[in-house]
Every structure is written in C-alpha cells, then in structure tokens.
Tab-separated table of C-alpha atoms in Angstrom:
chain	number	residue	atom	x	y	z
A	1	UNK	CA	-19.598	15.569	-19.330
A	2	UNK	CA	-18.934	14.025	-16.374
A	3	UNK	CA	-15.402	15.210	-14.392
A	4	UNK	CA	-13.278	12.565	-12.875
A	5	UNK	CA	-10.131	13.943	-10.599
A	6	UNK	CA	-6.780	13.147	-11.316
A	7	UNK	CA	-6.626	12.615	-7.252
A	8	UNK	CA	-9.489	9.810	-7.372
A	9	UNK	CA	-7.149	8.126	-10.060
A	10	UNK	CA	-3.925	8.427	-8.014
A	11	UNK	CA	-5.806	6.908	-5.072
A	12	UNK	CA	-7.580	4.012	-6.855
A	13	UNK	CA	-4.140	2.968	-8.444
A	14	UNK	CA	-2.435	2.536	-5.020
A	15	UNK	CA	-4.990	0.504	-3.445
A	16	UNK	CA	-5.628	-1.672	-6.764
A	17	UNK	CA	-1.338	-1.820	-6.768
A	18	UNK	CA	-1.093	-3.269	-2.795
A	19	UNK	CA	-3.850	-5.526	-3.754
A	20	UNK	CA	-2.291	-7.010	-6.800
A	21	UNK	CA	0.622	-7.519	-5.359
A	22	UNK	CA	-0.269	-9.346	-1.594
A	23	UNK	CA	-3.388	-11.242	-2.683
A	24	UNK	CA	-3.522	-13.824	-5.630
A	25	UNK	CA	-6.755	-13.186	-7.829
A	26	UNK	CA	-9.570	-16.753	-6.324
A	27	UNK	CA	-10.081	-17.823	-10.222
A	28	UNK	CA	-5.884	-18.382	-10.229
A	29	UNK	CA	-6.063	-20.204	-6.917
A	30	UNK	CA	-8.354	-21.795	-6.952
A	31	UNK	CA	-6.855	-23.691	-10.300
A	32	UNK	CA	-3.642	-24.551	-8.387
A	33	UNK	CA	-5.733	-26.109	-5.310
A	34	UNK	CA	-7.356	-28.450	-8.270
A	35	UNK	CA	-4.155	-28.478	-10.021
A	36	UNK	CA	-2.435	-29.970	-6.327
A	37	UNK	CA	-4.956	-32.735	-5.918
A	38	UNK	CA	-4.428	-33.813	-9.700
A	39	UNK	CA	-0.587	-33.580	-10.207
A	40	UNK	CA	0.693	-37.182	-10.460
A	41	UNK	CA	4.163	-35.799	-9.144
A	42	UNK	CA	5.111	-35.879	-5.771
A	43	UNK	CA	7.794	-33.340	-6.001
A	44	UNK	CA	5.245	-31.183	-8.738
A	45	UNK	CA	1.976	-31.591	-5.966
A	46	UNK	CA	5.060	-30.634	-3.068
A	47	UNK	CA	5.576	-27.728	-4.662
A	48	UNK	CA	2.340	-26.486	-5.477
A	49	UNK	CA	1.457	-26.463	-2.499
A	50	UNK	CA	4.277	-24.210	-1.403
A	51	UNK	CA	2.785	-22.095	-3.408
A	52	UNK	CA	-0.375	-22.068	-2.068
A	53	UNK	CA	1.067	-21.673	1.584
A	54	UNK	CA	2.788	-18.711	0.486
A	55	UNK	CA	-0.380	-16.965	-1.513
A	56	UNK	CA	-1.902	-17.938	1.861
A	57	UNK	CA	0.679	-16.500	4.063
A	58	UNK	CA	0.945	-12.723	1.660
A	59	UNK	CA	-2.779	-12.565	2.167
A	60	UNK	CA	-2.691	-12.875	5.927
A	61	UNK	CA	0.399	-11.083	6.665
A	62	UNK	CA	0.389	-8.064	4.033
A	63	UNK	CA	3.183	-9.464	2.060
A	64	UNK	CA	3.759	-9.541	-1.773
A	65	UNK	CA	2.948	-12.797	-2.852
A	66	UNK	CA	6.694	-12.787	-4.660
A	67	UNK	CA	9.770	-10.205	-4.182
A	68	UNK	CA	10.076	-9.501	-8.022
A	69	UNK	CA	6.359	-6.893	-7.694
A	70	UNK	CA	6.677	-6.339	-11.220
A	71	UNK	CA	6.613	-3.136	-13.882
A	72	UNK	CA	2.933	-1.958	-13.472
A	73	UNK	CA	1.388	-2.022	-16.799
A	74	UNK	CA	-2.411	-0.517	-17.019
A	75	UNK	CA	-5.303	-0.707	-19.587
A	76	UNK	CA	-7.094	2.890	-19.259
A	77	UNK	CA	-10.944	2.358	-20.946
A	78	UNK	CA	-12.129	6.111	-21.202
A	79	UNK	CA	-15.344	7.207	-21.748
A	80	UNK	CA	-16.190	10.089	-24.487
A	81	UNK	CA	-17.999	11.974	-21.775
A	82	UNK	CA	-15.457	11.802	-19.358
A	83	UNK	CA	-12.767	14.713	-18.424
A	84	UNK	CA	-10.185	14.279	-16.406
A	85	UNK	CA	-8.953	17.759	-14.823
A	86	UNK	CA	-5.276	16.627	-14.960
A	87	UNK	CA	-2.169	14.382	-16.397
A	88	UNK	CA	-3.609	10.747	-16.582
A	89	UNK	CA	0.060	9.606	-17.044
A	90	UNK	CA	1.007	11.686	-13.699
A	91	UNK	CA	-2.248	10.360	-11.810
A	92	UNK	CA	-1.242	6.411	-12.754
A	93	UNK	CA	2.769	7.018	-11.594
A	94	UNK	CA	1.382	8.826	-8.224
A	95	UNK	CA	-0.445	6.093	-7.591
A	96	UNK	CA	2.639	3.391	-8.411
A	97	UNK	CA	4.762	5.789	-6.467
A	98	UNK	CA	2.859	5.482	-3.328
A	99	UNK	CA	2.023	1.957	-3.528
A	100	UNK	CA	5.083	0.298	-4.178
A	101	UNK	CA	6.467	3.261	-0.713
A	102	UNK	CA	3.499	1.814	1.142
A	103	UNK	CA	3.767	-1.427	0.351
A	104	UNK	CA	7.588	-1.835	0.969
A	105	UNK	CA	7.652	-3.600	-2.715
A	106	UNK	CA	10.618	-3.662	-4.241
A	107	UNK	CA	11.654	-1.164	-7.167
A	108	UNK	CA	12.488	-2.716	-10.114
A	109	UNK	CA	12.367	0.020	-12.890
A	110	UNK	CA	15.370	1.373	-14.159
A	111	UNK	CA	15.343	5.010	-16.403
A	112	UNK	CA	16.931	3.924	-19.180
A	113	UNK	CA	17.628	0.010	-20.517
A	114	UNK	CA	21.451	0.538	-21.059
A	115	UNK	CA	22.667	2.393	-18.041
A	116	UNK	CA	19.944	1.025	-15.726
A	117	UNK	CA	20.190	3.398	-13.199
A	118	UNK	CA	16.851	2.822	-11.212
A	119	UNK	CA	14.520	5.347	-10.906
A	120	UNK	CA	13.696	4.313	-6.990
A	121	UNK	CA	10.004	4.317	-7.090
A	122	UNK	CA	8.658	1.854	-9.897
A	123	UNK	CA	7.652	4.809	-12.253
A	124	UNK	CA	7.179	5.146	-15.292
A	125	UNK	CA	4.250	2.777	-15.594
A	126	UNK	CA	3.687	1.407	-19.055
A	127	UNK	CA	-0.318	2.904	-19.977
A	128	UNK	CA	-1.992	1.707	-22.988
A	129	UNK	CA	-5.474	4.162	-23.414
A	130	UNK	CA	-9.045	3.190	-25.055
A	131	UNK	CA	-11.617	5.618	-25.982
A	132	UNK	CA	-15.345	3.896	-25.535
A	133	UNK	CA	-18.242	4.861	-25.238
A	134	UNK	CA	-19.860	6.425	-21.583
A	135	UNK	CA	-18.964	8.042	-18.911
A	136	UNK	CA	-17.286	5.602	-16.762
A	137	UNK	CA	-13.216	4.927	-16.464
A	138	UNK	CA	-12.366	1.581	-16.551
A	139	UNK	CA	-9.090	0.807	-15.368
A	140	UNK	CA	-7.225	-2.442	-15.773
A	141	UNK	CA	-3.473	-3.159	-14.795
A	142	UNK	CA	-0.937	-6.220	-13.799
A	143	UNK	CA	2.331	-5.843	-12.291
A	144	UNK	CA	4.535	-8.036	-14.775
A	145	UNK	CA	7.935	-9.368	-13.313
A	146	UNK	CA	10.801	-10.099	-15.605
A	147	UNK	CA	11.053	-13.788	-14.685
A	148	UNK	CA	7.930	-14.849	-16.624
A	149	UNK	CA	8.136	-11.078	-19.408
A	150	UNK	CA	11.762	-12.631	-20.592
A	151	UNK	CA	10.494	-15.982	-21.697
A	152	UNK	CA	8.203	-14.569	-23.537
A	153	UNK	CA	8.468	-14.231	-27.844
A	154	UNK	CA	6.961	-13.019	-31.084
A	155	UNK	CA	7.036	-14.165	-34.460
A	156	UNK	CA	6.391	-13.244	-38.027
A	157	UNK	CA	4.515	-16.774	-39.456
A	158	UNK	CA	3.323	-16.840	-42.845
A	159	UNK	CA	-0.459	-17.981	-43.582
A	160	UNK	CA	0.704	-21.054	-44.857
A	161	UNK	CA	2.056	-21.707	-41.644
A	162	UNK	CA	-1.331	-21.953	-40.109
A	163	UNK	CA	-2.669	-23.560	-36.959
A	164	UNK	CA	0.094	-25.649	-36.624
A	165	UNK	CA	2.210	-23.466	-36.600
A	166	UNK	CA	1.352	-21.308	-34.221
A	167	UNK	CA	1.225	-24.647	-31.933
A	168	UNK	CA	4.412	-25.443	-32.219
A	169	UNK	CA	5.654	-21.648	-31.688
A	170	UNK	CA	3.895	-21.580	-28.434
A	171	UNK	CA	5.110	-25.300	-27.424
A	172	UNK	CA	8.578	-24.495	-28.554
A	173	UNK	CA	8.359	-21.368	-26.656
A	174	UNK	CA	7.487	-22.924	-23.437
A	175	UNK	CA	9.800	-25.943	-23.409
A	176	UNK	CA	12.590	-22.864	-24.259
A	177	UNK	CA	11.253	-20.915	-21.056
A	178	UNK	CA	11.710	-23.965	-18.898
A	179	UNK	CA	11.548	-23.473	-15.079
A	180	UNK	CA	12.599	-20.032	-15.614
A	181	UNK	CA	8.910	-18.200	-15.665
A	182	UNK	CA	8.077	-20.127	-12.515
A	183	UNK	CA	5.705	-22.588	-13.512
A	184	UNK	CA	2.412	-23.403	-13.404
A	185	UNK	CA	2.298	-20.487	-15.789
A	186	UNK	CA	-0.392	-19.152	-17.772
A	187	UNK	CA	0.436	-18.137	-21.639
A	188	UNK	CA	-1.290	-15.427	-23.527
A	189	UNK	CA	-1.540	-16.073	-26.888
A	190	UNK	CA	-1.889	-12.904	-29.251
A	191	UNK	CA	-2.409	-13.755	-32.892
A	192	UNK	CA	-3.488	-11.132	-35.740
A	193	UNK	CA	-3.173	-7.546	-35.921
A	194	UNK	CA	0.601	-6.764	-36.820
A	195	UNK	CA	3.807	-7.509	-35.195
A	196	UNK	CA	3.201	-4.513	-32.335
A	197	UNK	CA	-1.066	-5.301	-31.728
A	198	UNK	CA	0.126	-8.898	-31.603
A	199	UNK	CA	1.922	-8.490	-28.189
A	200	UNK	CA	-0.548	-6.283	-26.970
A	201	UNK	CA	-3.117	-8.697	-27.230
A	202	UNK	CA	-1.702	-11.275	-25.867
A	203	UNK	CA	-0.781	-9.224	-22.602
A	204	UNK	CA	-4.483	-8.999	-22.595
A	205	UNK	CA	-5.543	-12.245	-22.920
A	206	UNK	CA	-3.359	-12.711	-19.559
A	207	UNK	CA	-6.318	-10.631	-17.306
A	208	UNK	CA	-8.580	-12.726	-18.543
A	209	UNK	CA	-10.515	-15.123	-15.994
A	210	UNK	CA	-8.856	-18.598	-16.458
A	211	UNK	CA	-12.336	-20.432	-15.866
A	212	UNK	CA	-14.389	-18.760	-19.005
A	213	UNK	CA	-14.705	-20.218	-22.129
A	214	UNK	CA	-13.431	-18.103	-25.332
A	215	UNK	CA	-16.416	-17.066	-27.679
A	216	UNK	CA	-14.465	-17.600	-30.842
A	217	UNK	CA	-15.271	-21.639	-31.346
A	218	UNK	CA	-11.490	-21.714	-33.509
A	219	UNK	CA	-9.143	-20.002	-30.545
A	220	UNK	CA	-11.679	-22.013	-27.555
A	221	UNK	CA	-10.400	-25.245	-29.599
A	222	UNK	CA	-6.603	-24.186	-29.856
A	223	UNK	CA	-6.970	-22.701	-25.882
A	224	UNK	CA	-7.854	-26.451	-25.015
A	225	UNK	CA	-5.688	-28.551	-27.283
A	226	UNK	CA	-2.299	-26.052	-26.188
A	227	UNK	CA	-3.243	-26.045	-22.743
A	228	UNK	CA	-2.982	-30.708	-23.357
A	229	UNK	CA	0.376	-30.274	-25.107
A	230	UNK	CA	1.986	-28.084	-22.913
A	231	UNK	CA	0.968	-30.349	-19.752
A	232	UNK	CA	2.166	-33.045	-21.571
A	233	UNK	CA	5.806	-31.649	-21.758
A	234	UNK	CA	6.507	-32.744	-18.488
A	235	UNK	CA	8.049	-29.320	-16.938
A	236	UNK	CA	6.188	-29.376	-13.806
A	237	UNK	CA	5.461	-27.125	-11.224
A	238	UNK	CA	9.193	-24.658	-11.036
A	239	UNK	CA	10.902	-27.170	-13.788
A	240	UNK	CA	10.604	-30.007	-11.293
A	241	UNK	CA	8.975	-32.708	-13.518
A	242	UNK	CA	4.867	-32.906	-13.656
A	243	UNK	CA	2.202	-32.897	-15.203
A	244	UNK	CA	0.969	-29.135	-13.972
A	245	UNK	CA	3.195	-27.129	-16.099
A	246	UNK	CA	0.875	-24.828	-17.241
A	247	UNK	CA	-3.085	-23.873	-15.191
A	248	UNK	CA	-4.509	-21.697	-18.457
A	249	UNK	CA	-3.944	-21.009	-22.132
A	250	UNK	CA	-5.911	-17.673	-23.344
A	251	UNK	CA	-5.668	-16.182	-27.062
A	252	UNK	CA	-6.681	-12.950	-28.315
A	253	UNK	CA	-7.001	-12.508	-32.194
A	254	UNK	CA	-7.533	-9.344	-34.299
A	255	UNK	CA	-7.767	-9.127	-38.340
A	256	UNK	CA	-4.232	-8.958	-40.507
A	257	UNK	CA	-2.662	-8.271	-43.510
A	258	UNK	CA	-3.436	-11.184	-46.277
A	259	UNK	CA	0.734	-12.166	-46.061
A	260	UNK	CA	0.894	-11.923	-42.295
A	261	UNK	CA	0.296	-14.206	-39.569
A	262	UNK	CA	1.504	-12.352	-36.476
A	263	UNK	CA	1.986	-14.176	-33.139
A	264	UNK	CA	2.927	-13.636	-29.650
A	265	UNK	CA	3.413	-15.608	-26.792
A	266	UNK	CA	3.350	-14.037	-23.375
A	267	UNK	CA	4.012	-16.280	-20.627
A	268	UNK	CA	2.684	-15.182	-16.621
A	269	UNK	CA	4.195	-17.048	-13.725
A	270	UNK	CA	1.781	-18.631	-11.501
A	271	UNK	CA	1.285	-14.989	-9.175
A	272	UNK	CA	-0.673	-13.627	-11.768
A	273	UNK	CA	-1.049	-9.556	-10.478
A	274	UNK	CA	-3.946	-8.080	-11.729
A	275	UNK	CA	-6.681	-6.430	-10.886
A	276	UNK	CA	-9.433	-4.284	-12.855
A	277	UNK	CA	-12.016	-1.372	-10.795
A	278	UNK	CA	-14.018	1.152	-12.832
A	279	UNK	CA	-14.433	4.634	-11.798
C-alpha cells in the first residue's frame, strides 16, 4: 500500500491550476498557427492571430490566457494500492483555493444556482473518481468557462436515428452556439452509455490530444467527416465568417440500452485548460 498525502495533492492541483490557466496546451496551438495560414478569411486569419498573440502574451507575462478561468473540473484515476491519509475532495478545493488567490484568476463559482451568491474562491470543484489498477494517482482536470459549457446540449435519439442523426445534432448544435463559445472551438462528442455517462464522456473526449487518431475505425470516420461539416458552416474564427470554425472533433462512446441512443455535445472555446500529472 503505498501512502500518498493529502498535502502533495493540494500542492500538485495549484501548480497544474496556474498552468492551465496562463499557458495554452502546444497540440491546441499549434492547430491555430496551421489553422491561420489556411483560413481563406481575412477577418477569420485577423483574428486568429489575435489569438495567438494573446496565448503568446499569458505565457510570457503570467496572465490567464482569458478572464472567464473557468469551474475546475478533475478526473481522479486511483490506484487499489493507494491511500490517501485525508479528504481527496478537501485536498482538490485547497489546491483551487490557492491557485485561483495566487493566480489573481477570477472567481466564478457561486454556492448555490438560484441565489448565486459566490463563494469567493472557485470551490467546490466538480471531481469525478476512477478506481484502476496500481499504485499511482493520476490526476486529470480543465477549467471549463461558461461561454463555451452553455452552448453545449444532450439528447435522447432513438437507434433508428443513427449516424445521421447524431450529425445533424452536433451540426445543429454548433450553428445554434454561434460566436458565442468563442470559436475555433473544439466539440466533444459523447455517445452511448445513458443520458448522465453520455455528458461525461464527452467532457472527456475534450482532454484528448487534437492530433491522435481515434482507435474505433466508426467514431475516427464521424471525427473527420463532422470536423468537414462544421468548417463548412462558415462561422469563423469568434462568428466572424471563415472557414476555421472549429480546430478538432473528438467522440467518446460506451455500450447502451437496445432503445437508447444517448448523445452529448460539449463544445470548448479555443483556450482549451487542461492539464493531466500523475502522482
């Protein structure tokens, strides 16, 4: 059994929290620098490359790469032989507590969704837990601002709606959203489980790299062919007109009920905060 302190967790959070939040992960970068050099608007390439001045200028100066720094959700991965000597859920807050102090980011949760009174220091994070196997904690999180989380959607299909469906729920989802989530977004695509796994997955799919290639031949096709379509809608970079309205479509699937086809759609602006360390 191997112990892990509830200290060592606090500590790792903060530092994986300012990190997140002032530098933009290379792989999502580096897809806007091709993205600029391939966008056949001049307003759409302006723009992203406003973007890439400001990634640029939070990375040199210590500065979150946008002033909405997001409700910190995290992915725990916990090995069978580890034990941690304290509250896991108390270690994670500590550690959102003293980034977003440290960091001067702003606090944007609020204690209760109808009186939104704010709780001042970004806590409670949102923590989903995995038991594997080992003795290593693996610890995955994004900061997820509201602009891109309230364009986001989930639907009941039925099989019979099948792969076309679920295209046009995404592409109808996305021409909805608009400018709003601050395109060039990437979209998460959660299909399978039931209506709560869904969702789940699809906030997944977001921390994956946006260069690899999905394993599952069927979602690797529908990645590809949504990531065409949505580009083809025109949106552009901020809802400027383009042809860079979306850098990377990822899906996650999971096995479902025989009369179910659950599917989720979770859009992520272009400062896509995340960041992943094992302990």
């Amino acid at each position: 059994m191997r112990l892990i302190k509830t200290t060592d967790i606090t500590n790792v959070i903060e530092d994986m929290l300012i990190d997140a939040c002032e530098n933009i992960p290379n792989d999502v970068l580096n897809i806007i620098q091709q993205a600029k050099t391939k966008e056949q608007s001049p307003i759409g390439k302006m723009v992203l490359n406003k973007i890439i001045e400001n990634d640029d200028y939070a990375t040199n100066y210590h500065l979150p790469i946008c002033q909405d720094t997001g409700i910190v959700v995290c992915f725990l991965e916990i090995g069978y032989d580890v034990h941690i000597d304290g509250d896991i859920y108390e270690a994670i807050n500590e550690g959102v507590r003293k980034a977003y102090q440290k960091g001067y980011f702003r606090k944007s949760v609020v204690r209760h969704p109808i009186d939104r009174i704010n709780t001042t220091d970004n806590t409670p994070a949102i923590t989903h837990i995995k038991l594997v196997s080992g003795d290593k904690l693996k610890i995955t999180l994004t900061c997820k601002g509201a602009g891109s989380e309230n364009m986001s959607a989930v639907k009941m299909l039925t099989p019979a709606d099948g792969i076309e469906g679920i295209k046009k729920f995404v592409i109808d989802t996305v021409i909805k959203a608009g400018g709003k989530p601050c395109p060039p977004i990437i979209v998460g695509l959660g299909i399978g489980g039931d209506f709560e796994l869904s969702t789940i997955l699809a906030k997944k799919a977001l921390l994956r790299e946006l260069n690899d290639e999905n394993p599952d031949p069927i979602l690797n096709k529908l990645e590809k062919e949504l990531l065409v379509e949505i580009n083809n809608q025109g949106i552009g970079p901020m809802g400027f007109g383009g042809t860079t309205t979306c850098l990377s479509v990822k899906a996650n699937s999971y096995p479902c009920h025989i009369a179910s086809l659950p599917v989720a759609v979770n859009i992520q602006c272009h400062a896509s905060r995340h960041k992943t360390k094992t302990i």
